[in-house]
mmCIF file of C-alpha atoms in Angstrom:
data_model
loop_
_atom_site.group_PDB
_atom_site.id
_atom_site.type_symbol
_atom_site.label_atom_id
_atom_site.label_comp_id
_atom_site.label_asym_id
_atom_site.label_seq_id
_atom_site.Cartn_x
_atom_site.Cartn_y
_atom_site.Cartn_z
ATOM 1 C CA UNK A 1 211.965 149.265 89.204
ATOM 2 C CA UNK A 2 209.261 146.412 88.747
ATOM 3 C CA UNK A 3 210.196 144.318 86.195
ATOM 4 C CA UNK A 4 207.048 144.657 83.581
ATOM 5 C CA UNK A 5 208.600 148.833 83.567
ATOM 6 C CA UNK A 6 212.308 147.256 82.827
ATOM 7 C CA UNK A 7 210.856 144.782 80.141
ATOM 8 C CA UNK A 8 208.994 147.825 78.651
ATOM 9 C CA UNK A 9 211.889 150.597 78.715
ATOM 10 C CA UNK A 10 214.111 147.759 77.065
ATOM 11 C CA UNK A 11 212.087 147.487 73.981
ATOM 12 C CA UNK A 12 211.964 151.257 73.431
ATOM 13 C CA UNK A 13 215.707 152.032 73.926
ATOM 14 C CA UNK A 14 217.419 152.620 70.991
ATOM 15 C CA UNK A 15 219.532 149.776 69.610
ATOM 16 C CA UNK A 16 222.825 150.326 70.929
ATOM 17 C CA UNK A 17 225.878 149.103 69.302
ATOM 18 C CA UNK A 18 229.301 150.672 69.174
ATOM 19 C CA UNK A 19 229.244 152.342 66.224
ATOM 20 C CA UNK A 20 232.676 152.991 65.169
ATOM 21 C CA UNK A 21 232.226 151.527 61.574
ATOM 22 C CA UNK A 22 234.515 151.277 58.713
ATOM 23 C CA UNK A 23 234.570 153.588 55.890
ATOM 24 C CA UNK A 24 233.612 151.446 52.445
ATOM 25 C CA UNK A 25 235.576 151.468 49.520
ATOM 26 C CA UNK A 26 233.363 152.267 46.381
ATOM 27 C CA UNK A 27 233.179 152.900 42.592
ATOM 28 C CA UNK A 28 230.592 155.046 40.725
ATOM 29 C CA UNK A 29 229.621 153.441 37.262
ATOM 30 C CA UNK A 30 230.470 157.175 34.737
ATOM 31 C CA UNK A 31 227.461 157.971 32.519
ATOM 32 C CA UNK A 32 224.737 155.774 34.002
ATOM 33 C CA UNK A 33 221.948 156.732 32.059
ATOM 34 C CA UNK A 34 221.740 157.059 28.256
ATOM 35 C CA UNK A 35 218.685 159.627 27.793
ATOM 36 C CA UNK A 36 217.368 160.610 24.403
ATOM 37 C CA UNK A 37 218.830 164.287 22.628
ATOM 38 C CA UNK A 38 215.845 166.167 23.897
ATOM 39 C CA UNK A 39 214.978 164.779 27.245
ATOM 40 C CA UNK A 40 216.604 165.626 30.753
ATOM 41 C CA UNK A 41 215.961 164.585 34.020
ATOM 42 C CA UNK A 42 215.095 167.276 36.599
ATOM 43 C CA UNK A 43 215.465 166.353 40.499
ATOM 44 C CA UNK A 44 216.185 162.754 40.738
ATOM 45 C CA UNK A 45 213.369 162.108 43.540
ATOM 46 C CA UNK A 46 213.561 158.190 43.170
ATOM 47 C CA UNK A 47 214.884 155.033 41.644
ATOM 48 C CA UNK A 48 214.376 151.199 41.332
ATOM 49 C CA UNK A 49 215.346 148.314 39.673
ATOM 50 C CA UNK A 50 213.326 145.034 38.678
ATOM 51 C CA UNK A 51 213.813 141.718 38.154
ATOM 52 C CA UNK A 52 215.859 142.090 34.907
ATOM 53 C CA UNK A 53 218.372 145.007 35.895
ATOM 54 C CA UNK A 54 215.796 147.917 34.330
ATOM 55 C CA UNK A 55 216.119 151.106 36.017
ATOM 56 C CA UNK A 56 213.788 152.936 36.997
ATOM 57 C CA UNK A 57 213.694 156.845 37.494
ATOM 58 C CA UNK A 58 211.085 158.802 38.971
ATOM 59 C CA UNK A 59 212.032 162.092 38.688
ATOM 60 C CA UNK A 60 210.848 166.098 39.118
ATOM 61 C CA UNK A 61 210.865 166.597 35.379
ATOM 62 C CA UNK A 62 207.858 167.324 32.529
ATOM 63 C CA UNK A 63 206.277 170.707 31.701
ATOM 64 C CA UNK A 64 208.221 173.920 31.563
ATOM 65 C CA UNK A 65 204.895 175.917 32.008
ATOM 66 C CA UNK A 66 204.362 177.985 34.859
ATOM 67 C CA UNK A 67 203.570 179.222 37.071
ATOM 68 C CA UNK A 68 206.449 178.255 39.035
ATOM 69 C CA UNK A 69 204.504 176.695 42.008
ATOM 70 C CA UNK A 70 202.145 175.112 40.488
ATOM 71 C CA UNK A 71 204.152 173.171 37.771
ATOM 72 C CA UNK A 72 203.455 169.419 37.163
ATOM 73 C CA UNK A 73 206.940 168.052 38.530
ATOM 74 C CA UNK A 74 206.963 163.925 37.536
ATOM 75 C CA UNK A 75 208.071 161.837 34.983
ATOM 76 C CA UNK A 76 208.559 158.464 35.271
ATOM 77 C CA UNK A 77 211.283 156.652 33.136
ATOM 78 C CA UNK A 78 212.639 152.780 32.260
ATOM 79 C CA UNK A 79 216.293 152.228 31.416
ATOM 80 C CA UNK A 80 218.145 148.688 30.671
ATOM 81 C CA UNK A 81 220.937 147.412 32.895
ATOM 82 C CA UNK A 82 223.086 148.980 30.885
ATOM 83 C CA UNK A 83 221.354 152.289 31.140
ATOM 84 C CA UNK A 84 219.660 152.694 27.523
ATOM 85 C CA UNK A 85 216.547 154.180 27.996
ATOM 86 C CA UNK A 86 213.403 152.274 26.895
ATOM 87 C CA UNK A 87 210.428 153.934 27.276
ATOM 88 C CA UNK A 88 208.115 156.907 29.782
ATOM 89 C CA UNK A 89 205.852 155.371 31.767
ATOM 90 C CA UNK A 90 202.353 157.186 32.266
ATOM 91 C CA UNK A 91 202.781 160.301 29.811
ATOM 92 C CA UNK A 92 200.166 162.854 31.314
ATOM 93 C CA UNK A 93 198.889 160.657 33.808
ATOM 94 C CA UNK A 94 196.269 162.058 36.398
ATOM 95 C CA UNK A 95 198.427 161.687 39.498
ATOM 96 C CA UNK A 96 201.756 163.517 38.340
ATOM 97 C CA UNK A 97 202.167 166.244 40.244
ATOM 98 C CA UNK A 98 205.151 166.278 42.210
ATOM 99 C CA UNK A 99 207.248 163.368 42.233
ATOM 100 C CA UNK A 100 208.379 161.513 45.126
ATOM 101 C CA UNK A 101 209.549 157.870 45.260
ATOM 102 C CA UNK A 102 208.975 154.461 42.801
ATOM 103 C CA UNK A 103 209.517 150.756 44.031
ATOM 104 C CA UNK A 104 209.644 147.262 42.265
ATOM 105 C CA UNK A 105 207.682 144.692 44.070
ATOM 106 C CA UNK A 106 208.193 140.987 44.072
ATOM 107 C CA UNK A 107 206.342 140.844 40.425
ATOM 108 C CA UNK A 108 207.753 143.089 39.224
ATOM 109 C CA UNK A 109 204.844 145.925 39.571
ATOM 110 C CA UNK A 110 205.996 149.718 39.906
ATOM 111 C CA UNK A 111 204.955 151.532 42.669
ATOM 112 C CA UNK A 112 204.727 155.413 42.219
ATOM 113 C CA UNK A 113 204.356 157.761 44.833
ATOM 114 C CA UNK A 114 203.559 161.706 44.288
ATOM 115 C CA UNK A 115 203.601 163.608 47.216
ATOM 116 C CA UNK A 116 201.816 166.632 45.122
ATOM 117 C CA UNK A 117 198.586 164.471 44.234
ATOM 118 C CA UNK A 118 198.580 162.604 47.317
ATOM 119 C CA UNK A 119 198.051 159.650 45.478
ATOM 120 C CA UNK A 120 200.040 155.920 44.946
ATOM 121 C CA UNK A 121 200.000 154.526 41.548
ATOM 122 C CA UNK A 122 200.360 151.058 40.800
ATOM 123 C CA UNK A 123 201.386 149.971 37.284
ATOM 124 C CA UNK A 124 201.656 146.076 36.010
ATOM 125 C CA UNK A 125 205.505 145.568 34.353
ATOM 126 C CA UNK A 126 203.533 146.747 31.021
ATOM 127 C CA UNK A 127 202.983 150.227 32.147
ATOM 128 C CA UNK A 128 199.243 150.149 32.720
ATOM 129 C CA UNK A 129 197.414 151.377 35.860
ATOM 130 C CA UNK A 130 196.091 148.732 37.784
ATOM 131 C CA UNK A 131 195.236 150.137 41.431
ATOM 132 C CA UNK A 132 195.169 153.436 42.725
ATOM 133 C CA UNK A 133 195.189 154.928 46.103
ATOM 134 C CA UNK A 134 194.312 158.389 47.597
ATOM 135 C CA UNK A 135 192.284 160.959 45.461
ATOM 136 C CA UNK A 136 193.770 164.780 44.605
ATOM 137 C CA UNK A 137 192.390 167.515 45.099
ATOM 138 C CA UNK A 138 189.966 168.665 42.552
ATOM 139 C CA UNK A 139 191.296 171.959 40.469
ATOM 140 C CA UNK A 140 187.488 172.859 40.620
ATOM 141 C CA UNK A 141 186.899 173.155 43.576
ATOM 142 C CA UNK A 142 187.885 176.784 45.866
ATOM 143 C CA UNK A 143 189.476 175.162 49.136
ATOM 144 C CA UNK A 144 192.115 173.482 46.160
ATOM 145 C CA UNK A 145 195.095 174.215 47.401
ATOM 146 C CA UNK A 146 198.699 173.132 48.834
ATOM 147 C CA UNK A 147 198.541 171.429 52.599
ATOM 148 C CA UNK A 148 199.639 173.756 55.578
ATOM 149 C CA UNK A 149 202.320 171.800 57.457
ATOM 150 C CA UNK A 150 203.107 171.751 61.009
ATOM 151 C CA UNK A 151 199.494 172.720 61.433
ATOM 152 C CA UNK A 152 198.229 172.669 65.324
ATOM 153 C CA UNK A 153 195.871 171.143 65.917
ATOM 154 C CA UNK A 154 196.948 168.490 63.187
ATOM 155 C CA UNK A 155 193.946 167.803 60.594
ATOM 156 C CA UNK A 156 192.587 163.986 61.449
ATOM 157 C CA UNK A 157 193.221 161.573 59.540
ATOM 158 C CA UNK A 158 190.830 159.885 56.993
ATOM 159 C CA UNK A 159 190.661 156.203 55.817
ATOM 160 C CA UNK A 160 191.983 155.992 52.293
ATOM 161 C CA UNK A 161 193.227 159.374 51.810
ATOM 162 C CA UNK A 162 196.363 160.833 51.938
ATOM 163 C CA UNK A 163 198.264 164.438 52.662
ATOM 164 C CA UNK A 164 201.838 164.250 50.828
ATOM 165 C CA UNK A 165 202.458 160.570 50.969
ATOM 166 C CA UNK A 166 206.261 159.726 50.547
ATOM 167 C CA UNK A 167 206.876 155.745 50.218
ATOM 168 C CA UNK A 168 204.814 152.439 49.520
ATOM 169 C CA UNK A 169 206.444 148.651 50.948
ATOM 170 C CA UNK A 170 204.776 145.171 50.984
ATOM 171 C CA UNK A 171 205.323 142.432 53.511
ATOM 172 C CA UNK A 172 205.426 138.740 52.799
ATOM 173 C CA UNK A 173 201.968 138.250 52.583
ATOM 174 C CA UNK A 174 201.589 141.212 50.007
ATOM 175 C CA UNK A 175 199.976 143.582 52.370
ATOM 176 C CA UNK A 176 200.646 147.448 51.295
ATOM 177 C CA UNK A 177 202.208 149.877 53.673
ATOM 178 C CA UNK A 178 201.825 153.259 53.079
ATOM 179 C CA UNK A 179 204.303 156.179 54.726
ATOM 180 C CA UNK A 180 202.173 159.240 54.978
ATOM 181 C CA UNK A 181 204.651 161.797 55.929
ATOM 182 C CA UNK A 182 204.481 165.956 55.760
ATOM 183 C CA UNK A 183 201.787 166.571 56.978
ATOM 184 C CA UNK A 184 199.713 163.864 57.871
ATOM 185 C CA UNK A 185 201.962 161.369 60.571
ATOM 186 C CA UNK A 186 201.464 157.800 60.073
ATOM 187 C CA UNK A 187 201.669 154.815 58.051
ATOM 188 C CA UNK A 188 198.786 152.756 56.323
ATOM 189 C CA UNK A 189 198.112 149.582 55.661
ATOM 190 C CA UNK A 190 195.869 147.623 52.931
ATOM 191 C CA UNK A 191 195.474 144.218 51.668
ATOM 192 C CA UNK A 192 196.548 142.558 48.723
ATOM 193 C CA UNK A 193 193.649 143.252 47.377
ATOM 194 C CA UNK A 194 193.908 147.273 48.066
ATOM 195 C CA UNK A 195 191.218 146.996 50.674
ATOM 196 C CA UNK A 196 191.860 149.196 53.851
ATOM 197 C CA UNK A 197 192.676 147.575 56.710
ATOM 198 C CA UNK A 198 194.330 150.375 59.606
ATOM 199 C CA UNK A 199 196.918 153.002 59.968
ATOM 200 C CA UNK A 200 199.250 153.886 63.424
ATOM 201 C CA UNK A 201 200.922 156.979 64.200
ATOM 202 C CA UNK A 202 200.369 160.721 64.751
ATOM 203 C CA UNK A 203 202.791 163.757 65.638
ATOM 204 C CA UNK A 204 205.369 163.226 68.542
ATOM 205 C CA UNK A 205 208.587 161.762 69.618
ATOM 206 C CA UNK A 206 207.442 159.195 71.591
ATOM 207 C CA UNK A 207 207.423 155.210 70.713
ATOM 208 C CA UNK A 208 205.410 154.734 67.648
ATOM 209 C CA UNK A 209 204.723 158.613 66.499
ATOM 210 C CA UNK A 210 206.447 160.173 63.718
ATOM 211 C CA UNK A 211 207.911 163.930 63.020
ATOM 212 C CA UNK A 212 208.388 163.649 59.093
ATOM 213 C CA UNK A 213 207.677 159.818 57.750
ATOM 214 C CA UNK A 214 209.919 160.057 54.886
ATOM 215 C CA UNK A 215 210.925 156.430 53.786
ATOM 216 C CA UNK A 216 209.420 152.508 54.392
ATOM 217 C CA UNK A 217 211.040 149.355 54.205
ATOM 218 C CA UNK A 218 210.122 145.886 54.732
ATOM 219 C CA UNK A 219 212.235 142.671 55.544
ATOM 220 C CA UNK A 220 211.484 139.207 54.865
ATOM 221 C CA UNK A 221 210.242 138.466 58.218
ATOM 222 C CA UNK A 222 207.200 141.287 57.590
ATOM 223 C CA UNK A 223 208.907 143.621 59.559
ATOM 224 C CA UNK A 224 208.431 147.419 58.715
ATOM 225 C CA UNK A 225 210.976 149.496 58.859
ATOM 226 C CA UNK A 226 210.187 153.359 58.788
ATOM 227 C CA UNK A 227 212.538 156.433 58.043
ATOM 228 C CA UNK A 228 210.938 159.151 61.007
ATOM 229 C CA UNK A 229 213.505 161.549 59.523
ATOM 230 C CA UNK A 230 213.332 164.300 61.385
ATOM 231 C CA UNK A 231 213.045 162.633 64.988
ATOM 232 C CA UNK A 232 216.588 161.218 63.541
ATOM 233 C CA UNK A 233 215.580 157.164 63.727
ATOM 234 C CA UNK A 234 214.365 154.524 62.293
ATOM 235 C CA UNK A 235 211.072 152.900 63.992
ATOM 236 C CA UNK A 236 210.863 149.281 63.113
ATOM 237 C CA UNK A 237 206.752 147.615 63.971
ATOM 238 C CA UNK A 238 205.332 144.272 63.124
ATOM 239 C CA UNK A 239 202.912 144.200 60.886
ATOM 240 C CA UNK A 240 199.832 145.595 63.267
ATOM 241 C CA UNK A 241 202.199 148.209 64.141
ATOM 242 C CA UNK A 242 204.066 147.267 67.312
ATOM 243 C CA UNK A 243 207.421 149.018 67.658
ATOM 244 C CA UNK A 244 209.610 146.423 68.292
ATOM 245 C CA UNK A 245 212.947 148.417 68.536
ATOM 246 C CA UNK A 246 214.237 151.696 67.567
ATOM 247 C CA UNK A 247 217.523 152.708 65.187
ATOM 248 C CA UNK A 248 219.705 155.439 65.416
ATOM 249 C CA UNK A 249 223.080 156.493 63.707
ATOM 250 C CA UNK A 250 225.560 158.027 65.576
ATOM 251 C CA UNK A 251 229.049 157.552 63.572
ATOM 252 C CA UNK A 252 231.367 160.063 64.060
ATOM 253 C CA UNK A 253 231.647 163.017 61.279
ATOM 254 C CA UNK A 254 233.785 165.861 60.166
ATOM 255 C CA UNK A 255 232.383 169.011 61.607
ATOM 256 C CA UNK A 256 234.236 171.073 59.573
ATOM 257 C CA UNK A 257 231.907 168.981 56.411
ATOM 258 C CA UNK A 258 229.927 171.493 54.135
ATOM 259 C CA UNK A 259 227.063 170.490 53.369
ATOM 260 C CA UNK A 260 225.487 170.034 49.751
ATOM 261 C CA UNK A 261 223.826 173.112 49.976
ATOM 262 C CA UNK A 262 222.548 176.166 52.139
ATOM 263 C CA UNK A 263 224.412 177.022 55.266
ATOM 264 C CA UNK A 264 225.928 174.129 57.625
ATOM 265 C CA UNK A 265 223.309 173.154 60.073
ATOM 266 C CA UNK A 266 223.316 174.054 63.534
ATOM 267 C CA UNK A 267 224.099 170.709 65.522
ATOM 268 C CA UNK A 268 224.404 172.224 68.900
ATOM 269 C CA UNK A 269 221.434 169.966 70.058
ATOM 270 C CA UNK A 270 220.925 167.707 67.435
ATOM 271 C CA UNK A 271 221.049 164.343 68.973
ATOM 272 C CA UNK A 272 217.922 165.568 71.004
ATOM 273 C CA UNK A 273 216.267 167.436 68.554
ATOM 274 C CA UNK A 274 216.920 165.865 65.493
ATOM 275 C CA UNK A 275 216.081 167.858 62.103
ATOM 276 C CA UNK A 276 216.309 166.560 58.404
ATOM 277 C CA UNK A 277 219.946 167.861 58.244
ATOM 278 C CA UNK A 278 221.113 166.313 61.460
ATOM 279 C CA UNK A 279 223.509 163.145 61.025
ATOM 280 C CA UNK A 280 221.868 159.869 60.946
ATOM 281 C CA UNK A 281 218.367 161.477 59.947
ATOM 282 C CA UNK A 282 216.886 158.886 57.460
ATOM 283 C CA UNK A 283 215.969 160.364 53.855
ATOM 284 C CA UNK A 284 215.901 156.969 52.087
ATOM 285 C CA UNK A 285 215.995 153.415 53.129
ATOM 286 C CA UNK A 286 216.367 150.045 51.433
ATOM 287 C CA UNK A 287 216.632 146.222 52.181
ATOM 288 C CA UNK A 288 218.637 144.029 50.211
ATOM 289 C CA UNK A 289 216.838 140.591 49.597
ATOM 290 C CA UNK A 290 217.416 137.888 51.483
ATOM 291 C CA UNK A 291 218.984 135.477 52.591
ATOM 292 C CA UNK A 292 221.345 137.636 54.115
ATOM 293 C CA UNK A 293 219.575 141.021 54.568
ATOM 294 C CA UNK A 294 220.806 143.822 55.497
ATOM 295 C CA UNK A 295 219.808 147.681 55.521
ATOM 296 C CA UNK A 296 221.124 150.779 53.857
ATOM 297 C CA UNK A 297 219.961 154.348 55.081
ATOM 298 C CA UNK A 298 220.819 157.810 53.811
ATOM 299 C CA UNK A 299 221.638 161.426 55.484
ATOM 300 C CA UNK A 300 221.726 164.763 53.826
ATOM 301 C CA UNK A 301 224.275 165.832 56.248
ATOM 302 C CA UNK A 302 227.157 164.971 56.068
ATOM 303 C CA UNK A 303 225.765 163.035 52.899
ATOM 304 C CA UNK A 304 226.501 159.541 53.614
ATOM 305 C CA UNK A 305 225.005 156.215 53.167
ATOM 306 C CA UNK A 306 225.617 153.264 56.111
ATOM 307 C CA UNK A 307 225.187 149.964 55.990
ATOM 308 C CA UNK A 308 223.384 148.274 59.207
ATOM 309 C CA UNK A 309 222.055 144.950 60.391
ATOM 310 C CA UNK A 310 218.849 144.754 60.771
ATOM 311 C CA UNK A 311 219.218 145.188 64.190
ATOM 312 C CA UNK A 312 220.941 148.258 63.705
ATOM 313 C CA UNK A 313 224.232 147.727 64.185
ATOM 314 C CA UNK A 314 226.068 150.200 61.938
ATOM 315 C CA UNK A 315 228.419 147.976 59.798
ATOM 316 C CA UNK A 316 230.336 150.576 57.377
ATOM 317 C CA UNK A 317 229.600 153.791 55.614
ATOM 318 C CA UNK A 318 230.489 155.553 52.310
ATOM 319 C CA UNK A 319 230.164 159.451 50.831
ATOM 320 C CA UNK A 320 230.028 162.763 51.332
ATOM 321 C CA UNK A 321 228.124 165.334 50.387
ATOM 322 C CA UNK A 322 229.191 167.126 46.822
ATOM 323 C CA UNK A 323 228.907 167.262 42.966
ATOM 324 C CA UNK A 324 231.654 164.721 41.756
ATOM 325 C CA UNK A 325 230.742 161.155 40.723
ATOM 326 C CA UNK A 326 231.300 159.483 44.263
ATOM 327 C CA UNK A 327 229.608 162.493 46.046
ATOM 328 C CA UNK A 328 225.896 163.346 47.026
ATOM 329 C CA UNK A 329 223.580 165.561 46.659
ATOM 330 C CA UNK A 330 220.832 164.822 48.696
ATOM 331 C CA UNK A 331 220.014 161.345 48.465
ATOM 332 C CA UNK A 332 216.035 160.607 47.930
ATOM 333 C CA UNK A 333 215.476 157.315 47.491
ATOM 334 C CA UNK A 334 218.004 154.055 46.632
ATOM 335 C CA UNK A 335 217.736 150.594 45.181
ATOM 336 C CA UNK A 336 219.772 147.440 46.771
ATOM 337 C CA UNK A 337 218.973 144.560 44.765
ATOM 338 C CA UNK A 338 222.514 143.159 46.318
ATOM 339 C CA UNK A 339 224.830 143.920 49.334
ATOM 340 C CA UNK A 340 227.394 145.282 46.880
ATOM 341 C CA UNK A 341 225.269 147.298 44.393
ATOM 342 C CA UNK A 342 223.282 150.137 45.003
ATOM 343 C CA UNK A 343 221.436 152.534 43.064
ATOM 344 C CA UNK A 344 220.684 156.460 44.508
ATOM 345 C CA UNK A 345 218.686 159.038 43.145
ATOM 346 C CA UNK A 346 219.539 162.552 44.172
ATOM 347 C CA UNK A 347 217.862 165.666 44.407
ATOM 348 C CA UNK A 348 220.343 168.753 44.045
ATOM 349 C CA UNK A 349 222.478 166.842 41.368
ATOM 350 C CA UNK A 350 219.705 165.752 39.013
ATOM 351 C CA UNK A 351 221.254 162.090 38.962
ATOM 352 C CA UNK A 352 221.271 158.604 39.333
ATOM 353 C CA UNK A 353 224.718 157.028 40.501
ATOM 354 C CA UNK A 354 225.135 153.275 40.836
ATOM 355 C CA UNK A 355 227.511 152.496 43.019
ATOM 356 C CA UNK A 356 229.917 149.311 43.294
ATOM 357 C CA UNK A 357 230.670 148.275 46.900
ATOM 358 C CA UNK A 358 234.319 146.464 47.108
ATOM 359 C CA UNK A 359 234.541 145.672 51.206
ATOM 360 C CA UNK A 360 238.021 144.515 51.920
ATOM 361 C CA UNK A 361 238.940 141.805 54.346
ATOM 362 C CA UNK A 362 239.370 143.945 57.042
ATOM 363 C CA UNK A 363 235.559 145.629 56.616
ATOM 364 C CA UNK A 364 234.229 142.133 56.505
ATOM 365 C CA UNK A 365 235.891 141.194 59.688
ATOM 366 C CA UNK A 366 234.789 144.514 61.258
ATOM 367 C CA UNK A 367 231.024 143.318 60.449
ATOM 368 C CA UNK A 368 231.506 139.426 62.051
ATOM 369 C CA UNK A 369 232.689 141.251 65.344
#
């Protein structure tokens, strides 16, 4: 085989490592969140935290109007550290629809994303709108109505607009990546400044194309690290969107494992065909700051979360899927703001959990090895 061909079938090989990891001893903090007599949350769909410790929820909550499928599912909600909550954050706005994820950046902005609207709010740390991106649908207008996914031929993509966005993540330099993910296949990019600058991807399984672009990550270095959940990876590009390597998570699992709801998936073929149940698939990822980074991803099934490198070395995992503190219902989103301490939102369980890490010696030898 020439040797430009080896070069080039190196980079796209998955990252291999032997992943026989250790499982992570953990503690679930009881009765997280303090929320007022008369509010609830509904489907946990995300959760970060800030600078100070504050929590915050997004979650599939608000009206109780119907009709049933066409409710307005989002609320967006501050806690303390200590879980008391503080305050809503954009009562009524324009873009709830149907909540998705929310991320801190490095100033402490919050970053909502509704995959219903198809729109990204930013807010400063006072609660106020300061950018937007993507437009709804107008309820006026006759062709207003609810994406068709899996279509074929897929509907191009346009500059600046999105079809169910699902995550938002900034490199170094500030620049916004956007994961557009159910129906459209791609990510976006803009400048500081909000201005558009390009977007990569379409449907496939191929090097650089996407089948469900669920969650997006960035590292100190400016890499970007995206969840293609149902392809059952994690595609990580520089910043112009060059794949430089490709994740996957293959630890073993329990067969016999129910899973947090519905029947147990098929798994006959899932390490070729992937799926959003299959083991390893990516619903949520996060980075923990540096200097020592490292990244967490979630499954549905068997409902774990597992610790890598950031070169994908699986160094531990923790959970199952289930109702009890400790358990998962399908993770959404989490927040790492250390190696230790993570915060997941889930959707079946209508929760946050944050979760205490305590690796023994023998975990943290596994990872030096």
């Amino acid at each position: 085989m020439k040797a430009w061909l080896v070069a080039l079938s190196a980079l796209f090989a998955p990252a291999a490592f032997a992943q026989t990891p250790l499982e992570i001893p953990y503690d679930s903090v009881a009765n997280l969140l303090k929320l007022p007599p008369d509010m609830y949350l509904g489907e946990a769909s995300g959760v970060a935290v800030n600078s100070k410790g504050h929590i915050f929820v997004l979650t599939r909550g608000g009206s109780s109007h119907g009709p049933a499928f066409g409710n307005t599912a989002a609320q967006l909600l501050e806690f303390d550290r200590d879980g008391a909550f503080l305050r809503e954050i954009g009562k009524n706005l324009y873009a709830w629809s149907f909540a998705h994820t929310v991320r801190i950046d490095r100033d402490d902005n919050i970053w909502a994303t509704d995959k219903g609207s198809d729109m990204i709010v930013k807010f400063n740390p006072e609660g106020r709108v300061e950018m937007v991106f993507g437009r709804k649908p107008e309820s006026s207008d006759l062709e207003a109505k609810p994406y068709e996914r899996n279509l074929n031929p897929p509907l191009p993509h346009v500059d600046g607009r999105f079809r169910q966005p699902t995550d938002v993540t900034w490199d170094p330099q500030g620049n916004i990546y956007i994961s557009d993910g159910y129906v459209n296949a791609r990510v976006a990019k803009y400048d500081k400044n909000g201005d558009w600058v390009k977007s990569w991807g379409k449907h496939g399984k191929g090097p650089g194309e996407f089948n469900l672009v669920h969650s997006i990550a960035a590292d100190a270095q400016g890499l970007i690290y995206v969840g293609d959940r149902n392809n059952r990876r994690i595609q990580v590009f520089d910043g112009d969107g060059n794949v430089q390597r490709e994740i996957k998570i293959d630890v073993p699992f329990d067969p016999n494992t129910l899973p947090a709801i519905g029947n147990k998936p098929d798994l006959t073929t899932y390490l070729q065909t992937g799926g959003s149940f299959a083991p390893g698939a990516p619903w949520a990822l996060c980075i923990t700051p540096p200097p020592n980074q490292v990244l967490y991803s979630s499954d549905s099934y068997p409902g774990r979360i597992y610790k890598l490198s950031l070169e994908g070395k699986v160094l531990g995992y923790l959970g199952k899927s289930g109702k009890q503190l400790k358990q998962f219902g399908w993770i959404h989103e989490m927040a790492c703001p250390s190696e230790n301490e993570l915060y997941v939102a889930e959707i079946l369980n209508w929760r946050v959990q944050k979760l205490v890490l305590r690796p023994g010696p023998e975990q943290q030898k596994a990872e030096l090895r």
